[in-house]
Amino acid sequence: MLDRNRQHQIGGPGHGQALSADLYYDGAQNYSSYGRDYAEQDEGFNPLKLFFYVVQYRWLIVMMAAAGLVAGVVVTMMQTPKYRATAQLEVLVPSAKVFQDIEVVSENSDLRAFQTAREKLKSRALAQRVVFQLGLSEKPDFLFPTPSFSPSNIFYRAFGISKSPSIEEKTPEEREKIAISRVLNDLTVSLVTNTSLLSITFADQKPKYAGDIANQVAQSFIDQRLDQTSETSDLARQFIQEQVLQVKQKLQKSEEELVAYAKDAGITITGEEKSLIGSNIETLNTALATAIQERLDAGRMVDQIDKGRGSSLGPVLESEGLQKITEKLSDLTSQYQQKLGILKPGFPEMQQLQAQIKELQRLYNNGVLNITDSLRQKYQEAQNKESDLKSKLAEMEMQQVIFNDKNIKYTILKREVDSNRSQYDNLIAKLNEVGVSSELKSQNAAIVDFATQPGSPYSPRLSINLAIALGLFMALSASIIYVIELLNNTFTNPEQIEKELGLAMLGILPLVDDRELITSITDQKSGLSEAYRSLRTSLQFSGAEGAPRSLLVTSSEPSEGKSTTSFKLGQDFAALGARVLIVDGDLRKPNLHRLFGLDNTIGLSNLLTNTVRKEDLASIFRATKYPNVTVLTSGTIPPNPADLLSSPKMALIVTNLGKRFDLVIIDAPPVVGLSDAPILSRLAEGTLMVISTNQVTRKSAKAALKRLRAAGANVVGAAMSKFAVNKFDYNYAYKYMNYQYYDYGTSTPKIEGKVDDGADQPAYAKSPAFRRLVRRIRSSVGGFVDRAKSVS
């Protein structure tokens, strides 16, 4: 803040030096902004901010919600009611094989079998079968239904007026194609989770068609499978019969060729299908083996006889006659030995015993000799028999060799006969089994629940349509709000000014209708007057020594309320007893004289151009009806306002006026596009920027602030004008002021007047909402233009 006792250093074209910016502007980092709280930072999602956006755009949201509800009702009326019926079909999985040679594919518990059944249910062939069974190709109401979604449905549903094409306009093939397409399009097949059930659902505009077609699809699926099985069995039986006839003829021919060859070759076949030579050889081999065994047994006995052990042979020991002789011989020998102890060997009785013993011994030896001779004879016969058999077997083997040469072709012919006979037997068995299986009609599916005729439509559902439409329109309203906020590059709340411009918010001036502006300014109890008194208090605390002695009031663009602010601040400071001079520094479009009701014959421009007489100098500073308030009007509008304001005389005037008055308020022109305000800002101790709500663009305000600071201005803060205190705004409502405080409570008369900042336009009796909308559109268009210029 400038020291009030420090004299201004004037610089201009005549002095060859420029004013130092550091003399008037210490920089934002050295300025303690009034009323700013940098600790408060809105980070992340804030539900309260979202709520205030909803409140702010409540009418847009309400209108979009109403439009969504109307759209939901209209869409519902444009849809044709549809009925839906569902039948449940169980897919049966085979558990075992019925016949040994007929392969049955076992369907596992996976989804492949059920998915196959589902695709078959949705196949075109099955749909064609359903169309044929129900005669759908001859029913016009099925072939040509009412459009599912059409604006004409509103009249159809309201008045029952409908018109469908005549079936005579279509050929039977076209009608069948249309009916099949309708069945496929409106049919839905789904698998019930963790079951073997399939839900068959059909939707149609007629409840009868919905139930009948769903049931017929299930039944046609079962019939189709049965027909396919029966047809397959018939084809298989016919094929096997043809094969049986062919194989039978081949078997008969091969047997005839075999018999003819055996007859020509002299091959005799026994009952076991063996040749006679082979049978004889087999018999001779058996007899030879027996003869050899007999010879070997007899040879062993002859060896015993030759070794003198003939009496120990089995036949000798087993002979009954020899056994009796042996017993008698043993008895007589025993008697002889007993009597030998009593009688002498020469005794007649003893000699008689000896003679009997010798006779018996001779008989025994003769018996043994006869047996051994018979054994030798038997051995000889066995040798002869073996020799004969070997010779005969050799002869038969020679015949077998000759037979084998002839039997090669015989074997080939016989193998062909066996092969044909095996094929013939298998085909006969297959033919019998196919005949039995064709009579068995096993179902692969069963209907669990038949579809019933629905009593009420499932579509359209008003509640769902309303919910969807309401959601879409709410999303649309959110998008519109987002776009509005995105395109709105103006200031809507004080916090944006602090963040974007880095200025202290010294005051918030409520929006007042143009027709009530003069009344609100003059009424000290009005909300506008109270807001200006709050601004005055903020200015008193804006520096270490209070309010600046000279205060420049400017704005970025016209019509932001700077003239009204200068006018009202002069009154409020004068009410505290300060001597206030209000200088109209706008030499282009002055307005202060209108607010004070004075003429603008002479003023500041006359003082700068020395076109006023000395005796008239005192009359330039005009007293007003407000105590302690003096006004220096702009005077005659000059052709070179910037040159006059930048002259050394202007700096001298401001310095001298600052000594004569407690406060000098300079109403400056807008900053953007003009050099007047930056020139005047160098001469004032402080500069107050008036920024209007929803009017000036942020880019324009930044450019204006940048120009002021580049010129060395000490911008003490900003005042936000035209703020609608009767509107909920998030950042403003809870952070800066309570809008209920500005409840004026009194009904004041409305008068017509000029706009608040001196624009040469009459006040329009329009609603504030409409004017805010116009300003917002204008600022959005201006933002687009600015961005386009910056890009180019």
Short mmCIF file of N, CA and C in Angstrom, two decimals, residues 91-93 106-120 198 221:
data_model
loop_
_atom_site.label_atom_id
_atom_site.label_comp_id
_atom_site.label_asym_id
_atom_site.label_seq_id
_atom_site.Cartn_x
_atom_site.Cartn_y
_atom_site.Cartn_z
N VAL A 91 -34.54 -83.19 -21.80
CA VAL A 91 -33.71 -83.96 -22.73
C VAL A 91 -33.31 -85.26 -22.04
N LEU A 92 -33.73 -86.40 -22.60
CA LEU A 92 -33.47 -87.71 -22.00
C LEU A 92 -32.15 -88.25 -22.53
N VAL A 93 -31.31 -88.67 -21.62
CA VAL A 93 -29.99 -89.20 -21.98
C VAL A 93 -30.06 -90.73 -21.91
N SER A 106 -23.62 -92.53 -25.67
CA SER A 106 -24.04 -92.09 -24.34
C SER A 106 -23.73 -90.61 -24.18
N GLU A 107 -24.77 -89.80 -23.88
CA GLU A 107 -24.60 -88.36 -23.70
C GLU A 107 -24.17 -88.09 -22.26
N ASN A 108 -23.04 -87.46 -22.14
CA ASN A 108 -22.53 -87.16 -20.80
C ASN A 108 -23.33 -86.02 -20.19
N SER A 109 -22.94 -85.73 -18.97
CA SER A 109 -23.65 -84.67 -18.25
C SER A 109 -23.16 -83.28 -18.62
N ASP A 110 -22.28 -83.19 -19.61
CA ASP A 110 -21.82 -81.86 -20.01
C ASP A 110 -22.88 -81.17 -20.84
N LEU A 111 -22.58 -79.96 -21.28
CA LEU A 111 -23.56 -79.13 -21.95
C LEU A 111 -23.68 -79.40 -23.44
N ARG A 112 -22.80 -80.23 -23.98
CA ARG A 112 -22.81 -80.40 -25.44
C ARG A 112 -24.11 -81.00 -25.95
N ALA A 113 -24.62 -82.01 -25.25
CA ALA A 113 -25.86 -82.65 -25.70
C ALA A 113 -27.02 -81.67 -25.63
N PHE A 114 -27.06 -80.87 -24.55
CA PHE A 114 -28.17 -79.93 -24.40
C PHE A 114 -28.05 -78.76 -25.37
N GLN A 115 -26.82 -78.37 -25.66
CA GLN A 115 -26.64 -77.30 -26.64
C GLN A 115 -27.03 -77.78 -28.03
N THR A 116 -26.74 -79.05 -28.31
CA THR A 116 -27.16 -79.62 -29.60
C THR A 116 -28.67 -79.63 -29.71
N ALA A 117 -29.34 -80.04 -28.63
CA ALA A 117 -30.80 -80.04 -28.64
C ALA A 117 -31.35 -78.62 -28.79
N ARG A 118 -30.70 -77.66 -28.14
CA ARG A 118 -31.17 -76.27 -28.25
C ARG A 118 -31.03 -75.76 -29.68
N GLU A 119 -29.91 -76.08 -30.34
CA GLU A 119 -29.74 -75.63 -31.72
C GLU A 119 -30.73 -76.32 -32.65
N LYS A 120 -31.06 -77.57 -32.38
CA LYS A 120 -32.06 -78.24 -33.19
C LYS A 120 -33.43 -77.60 -33.01
N LEU A 198 -34.93 -77.71 -20.90
CA LEU A 198 -34.83 -76.61 -21.84
C LEU A 198 -36.13 -75.81 -21.80
N PHE A 221 -40.21 -81.28 -31.99
CA PHE A 221 -38.85 -81.75 -31.73
C PHE A 221 -38.85 -83.25 -31.42
#
